[in-house]
Amino acid sequence: MSIATYSNPPRNYLIKPAIDEFEQLIEQWRDPSIRAVVIQSRPEDAGFLTHYSVDELYELISDPATARYSATIVRHYKAIFDRLQALPKVTIAALNGDTMGGGFELTLACDLRIGQKGDFRYGNPELRVGLIPGAGATQRLTRLIGVSRAVEWVLRARIVQPEVARELGLVHEVVDDAPARALELAEEIASFPPKAVENAKIALYLGADTNLQAGFEIENMQWTEVMQSDDAQLALRTYIAEEPDSRRDWFESKNSKNYPTYTGH
């Protein structure tokens, strides 16, 4: 388990040095011993990933030389977020503060997003300052909530409270304590066979980017690989060893003494 806590007082803006550090963390998270990742902020900070620093953006755009090559910069950011999504383990964003613009784009690359009750704002308000989302949001949103809702979200530069984000399908839950709930979910999924988690993610994300029949083939390849894994053999063998009357409860009792501990794929 790895918990990354973002803190950049006084407003918790996302800045380039933080993105650079985040890129290094993603490489560390590839360690097989890390089964899940939670990203959060400190409760006392002004936001989660409030939004990307407007000062940095203005500095970039005010110079024609740097504005011309801004696509290279934002393409690099998107590639970092792609690597986050491609991690072979679950990643969970605990949105325990304002999360907008580039900060919200980062959370869209996480597998699960947990909102928090309170006077918080989530959104992509880029059009309000003459920009558009550039680190993947226009594409991830269409796949997450559909083209129609994504068009309305981006063109209106919407900013919503957590409950509305939940209704739109942008966050999976809204709870009193997002970091605590994120940790609970991370522990739950981290207890599953890691090869199954990895291959399920591949099937889900790659399949979503293609047609149905191609998606079936992707799923089949991931299924076949999992079926040959030590993880699957151990899990199935442990399940079979349970008494028939207790097998249903076994699925829900991850803390059972008989639940296997996976050390590899």
Coordinates of C-alpha atoms in Angstrom, one line a residue:
M1 CA 0.0 0.0 0.0
S2 CA 1.2 3.5 -0.8
I3 CA -0.4 6.7 0.3
A4 CA 0.6 9.9 -1.5
T5 CA -0.4 13.1 0.3
Y6 CA -0.3 16.3 -1.8
S7 CA 0.4 19.6 0.0
N8 CA 1.3 22.9 -1.7
P9 CA 0.1 25.7 0.6
P10 CA -1.5 28.1 0.6
R11 CA -3.9 27.1 -2.1
N12 CA -2.7 23.6 -3.1
Y13 CA -2.3 24.5 -6.7
L14 CA -0.8 21.8 -9.0
I15 CA 2.6 23.0 -10.3
K16 CA 5.3 21.6 -12.6
P17 CA 7.7 20.5 -9.8
A18 CA 4.8 18.5 -8.3
I19 CA 4.1 16.8 -11.6
D20 CA 7.8 15.9 -11.9
E21 CA 7.8 14.4 -8.5
F22 CA 4.5 12.6 -9.3
E23 CA 6.2 11.1 -12.3
Q24 CA 8.9 9.6 -10.1
L25 CA 6.3 8.3 -7.7
I26 CA 4.6 6.4 -10.5
E27 CA 7.8 4.6 -11.3
Q28 CA 8.1 3.6 -7.6
W29 CA 4.5 2.4 -7.5
R30 CA 5.4 -0.2 -10.2
D31 CA 7.0 -2.2 -7.4
P32 CA 5.0 -5.5 -7.2
S33 CA 5.0 -5.3 -3.4
I34 CA 2.8 -2.2 -3.6
R35 CA -0.7 -3.5 -4.2
A36 CA -2.7 -0.3 -4.1
V37 CA -2.2 3.5 -4.3
V38 CA -4.2 6.2 -2.6
I39 CA -3.8 9.9 -3.5
Q40 CA -5.1 12.5 -1.0
S41 CA -4.4 15.9 0.5
R42 CA -4.0 17.0 4.1
P43 CA -7.4 17.9 5.8
E44 CA -6.0 21.3 6.7
D45 CA -5.0 22.3 3.2
A46 CA -7.1 24.5 1.0
G47 CA -7.9 21.9 -1.6
F48 CA -7.1 18.5 -2.9
L49 CA -5.6 19.3 -6.3
T50 CA -7.3 22.7 -6.5
H51 CA -6.3 23.4 -10.1
Y52 CA -3.2 23.9 -12.1
S53 CA -1.3 27.1 -11.3
V54 CA -2.8 29.9 -13.4
D55 CA 0.4 31.9 -12.9
E56 CA 2.4 29.1 -14.5
L57 CA 0.0 28.9 -17.4
Y58 CA 0.1 32.7 -18.0
E59 CA 3.9 32.7 -17.9
L60 CA 3.8 29.9 -20.5
I61 CA 1.2 31.6 -22.8
S62 CA 2.5 35.2 -22.5
D63 CA 5.7 34.3 -24.4
P64 CA 5.1 33.3 -28.0
A65 CA 8.2 31.1 -28.0
T66 CA 7.0 29.0 -25.1
A67 CA 3.3 29.1 -26.1
R68 CA 4.2 27.6 -29.4
Y69 CA 5.7 24.6 -27.7
S70 CA 3.1 24.2 -25.0
A71 CA 1.7 21.1 -26.7
T72 CA 4.9 19.3 -25.9
I73 CA 4.5 20.1 -22.2
V74 CA 0.9 19.1 -21.9
R75 CA 1.5 16.0 -24.0
H76 CA 4.1 15.0 -21.4
Y77 CA 1.6 15.5 -18.6
K78 CA -0.9 13.3 -20.4
A79 CA 1.7 10.6 -20.8
I80 CA 2.4 10.7 -17.1
F81 CA -1.3 10.3 -16.4
D82 CA -1.4 7.4 -18.9
R83 CA 1.3 5.7 -17.0
L84 CA -0.7 6.2 -13.8
Q85 CA -3.8 4.6 -15.3
A86 CA -1.7 1.7 -16.7
L87 CA -0.2 0.8 -13.3
P88 CA -1.0 -3.0 -12.7
K89 CA -2.8 -2.2 -9.4
V90 CA -5.7 -0.1 -8.2
T91 CA -5.2 3.6 -7.8
I92 CA -7.8 5.7 -5.8
A93 CA -8.1 9.4 -5.6
A94 CA -9.6 10.8 -2.3
L95 CA -11.1 14.1 -3.4
N96 CA -11.1 15.7 0.1
G97 CA -11.0 19.3 -1.2
D98 CA -11.5 21.4 -4.3
T99 CA -10.4 19.5 -7.4
M100 CA -10.5 21.3 -10.7
G101 CA -8.8 21.7 -14.1
G102 CA -5.5 19.9 -14.3
G103 CA -6.0 18.4 -10.8
F104 CA -9.3 16.9 -11.9
E105 CA -7.6 15.6 -15.0
L106 CA -5.2 13.7 -12.9
T107 CA -8.0 12.1 -10.9
L108 CA -9.6 10.9 -14.1
A109 CA -6.5 8.7 -14.7
C110 CA -7.2 7.0 -11.4
D111 CA -9.3 3.8 -11.2
L112 CA -11.6 5.0 -8.5
R113 CA -12.6 8.5 -7.3
I114 CA -14.0 9.1 -3.9
G115 CA -15.7 12.4 -3.2
Q116 CA -16.2 14.0 0.2
K117 CA -19.2 15.7 1.6
G118 CA -18.6 19.4 2.2
D119 CA -18.4 22.7 0.4
F120 CA -16.0 21.4 -2.2
R121 CA -15.9 22.0 -6.0
Y122 CA -15.0 19.6 -8.8
G123 CA -14.8 20.6 -12.4
N124 CA -13.1 21.5 -15.6
P125 CA -13.4 25.3 -15.8
E126 CA -10.7 25.8 -18.5
L127 CA -13.0 27.5 -21.0
R128 CA -13.6 30.3 -18.5
V129 CA -10.0 31.4 -18.8
G130 CA -9.7 30.9 -22.6
L131 CA -8.2 27.4 -22.5
I132 CA -9.5 23.8 -22.9
P133 CA -8.6 20.7 -20.9
G134 CA -5.3 19.5 -22.4
A135 CA -4.1 16.6 -20.2
G136 CA -6.6 14.0 -21.4
A137 CA -9.9 15.2 -19.9
T138 CA -11.8 15.6 -23.2
Q139 CA -11.0 12.0 -24.1
R140 CA -11.3 10.3 -20.7
L141 CA -14.6 12.1 -20.0
T142 CA -16.2 10.9 -23.2
R143 CA -15.3 7.3 -22.2
L144 CA -16.4 7.8 -18.6
I145 CA -19.7 9.6 -18.9
G146 CA -20.5 9.5 -22.6
V147 CA -20.0 12.1 -25.4
S148 CA -23.2 14.1 -24.7
R149 CA -22.5 14.6 -21.0
A150 CA -18.8 15.3 -21.7
V151 CA -19.7 18.0 -24.3
E152 CA -22.0 19.7 -21.9
W153 CA -19.4 19.4 -19.0
V154 CA -16.6 20.9 -21.0
L155 CA -18.4 23.6 -23.0
R156 CA -20.2 24.9 -19.9
A157 CA -16.9 24.8 -18.0
R158 CA -18.9 23.2 -15.2
I159 CA -18.0 23.3 -11.6
V160 CA -20.1 21.1 -9.3
Q161 CA -20.3 20.0 -5.7
P162 CA -19.5 16.4 -4.8
E163 CA -23.1 15.1 -4.8
V164 CA -23.7 16.4 -8.4
A165 CA -20.4 14.8 -9.5
R166 CA -21.7 11.5 -8.1
E167 CA -24.9 11.8 -10.0
L168 CA -23.0 12.5 -13.2
G169 CA -20.8 9.4 -12.7
L170 CA -17.6 11.5 -12.2
V171 CA -17.0 10.1 -8.7
H172 CA -17.9 6.7 -7.5
E173 CA -19.0 7.6 -3.9
V174 CA -19.4 10.6 -1.7
V175 CA -18.6 10.0 1.9
D176 CA -17.8 11.9 5.1
D177 CA -14.1 11.0 5.0
A178 CA -12.8 10.3 1.5
P179 CA -9.2 9.3 2.5
A180 CA -10.5 6.8 5.1
R181 CA -12.9 5.3 2.5
A182 CA -10.2 5.3 -0.2
L183 CA -7.9 3.4 2.2
E184 CA -10.7 0.9 3.0
L185 CA -11.2 0.2 -0.8
A186 CA -7.5 0.0 -1.4
E187 CA -7.1 -2.6 1.3
E188 CA -10.0 -4.6 -0.1
I189 CA -8.7 -4.7 -3.7
A190 CA -5.1 -5.2 -2.5
S191 CA -6.2 -8.4 -0.9
F192 CA -7.2 -9.8 -4.3
P193 CA -4.8 -11.8 -6.5
P194 CA -2.6 -9.1 -8.1
K195 CA -2.5 -10.8 -11.5
A196 CA -6.3 -10.7 -11.7
V197 CA -6.4 -7.0 -10.8
E198 CA -3.7 -6.2 -13.4
N199 CA -5.4 -8.2 -16.2
A200 CA -8.9 -6.9 -15.3
K201 CA -7.6 -3.3 -15.7
I202 CA -6.0 -4.1 -19.1
A203 CA -9.2 -5.7 -20.3
L204 CA -11.4 -2.9 -19.1
Y205 CA -9.3 0.0 -20.4
L206 CA -8.1 -1.4 -23.7
G207 CA -11.5 -2.8 -24.4
A208 CA -13.2 0.6 -23.9
D209 CA -11.0 2.0 -26.6
T210 CA -12.1 -0.4 -29.3
N211 CA -15.2 -2.2 -30.8
L212 CA -17.1 -4.9 -29.0
Q213 CA -15.6 -7.9 -30.8
A214 CA -12.1 -6.6 -30.5
G215 CA -12.8 -6.0 -26.8
F216 CA -13.9 -9.6 -26.4
E217 CA -10.6 -10.7 -27.9
I218 CA -8.7 -8.5 -25.4
E219 CA -10.7 -10.0 -22.6
N220 CA -10.0 -13.5 -23.8
M221 CA -6.3 -12.9 -23.9
Q222 CA -6.3 -11.5 -20.4
W223 CA -8.5 -14.4 -19.2
T224 CA -6.1 -17.0 -20.7
E225 CA -3.1 -15.3 -19.1
V226 CA -4.7 -15.2 -15.6
M227 CA -5.8 -18.9 -16.0
Q228 CA -2.2 -19.9 -16.2
S229 CA -1.1 -17.8 -13.2
D230 CA 0.1 -19.1 -9.8
D231 CA -2.3 -16.6 -8.3
A232 CA -5.4 -18.2 -9.8
Q233 CA -4.3 -21.7 -8.8
L234 CA -3.7 -20.6 -5.2
A235 CA -7.0 -18.8 -4.9
L236 CA -9.1 -21.5 -6.5
R237 CA -7.3 -24.2 -4.4
T238 CA -8.0 -22.2 -1.2
Y239 CA -11.7 -21.8 -2.2
I240 CA -12.1 -25.5 -2.9
A241 CA -10.7 -26.3 0.5
E242 CA -13.5 -24.5 2.2
E243 CA -16.6 -26.4 3.4
P244 CA -19.4 -26.1 0.8
D245 CA -21.7 -24.4 3.3
S246 CA -19.1 -21.7 4.1
R247 CA -18.0 -20.9 0.5
R248 CA -20.5 -18.1 0.0
D249 CA -19.2 -16.4 3.2
W250 CA -15.6 -16.9 2.0
F251 CA -16.2 -14.4 -0.8
E252 CA -17.1 -11.7 1.7
S253 CA -14.5 -12.6 4.4
K254 CA -11.2 -11.3 3.2
N255 CA -9.8 -11.3 6.7
S256 CA -10.5 -15.0 7.2
K257 CA -7.5 -17.0 8.4
N258 CA -8.0 -19.2 5.4
Y259 CA -7.8 -16.3 2.9
P260 CA -4.5 -16.7 0.9
T261 CA -1.7 -14.2 0.9
Y262 CA -0.3 -13.6 -2.5
T263 CA 3.4 -13.0 -2.9
G264 CA 3.6 -12.7 -6.6
H265 CA 1.9 -13.5 -10.0

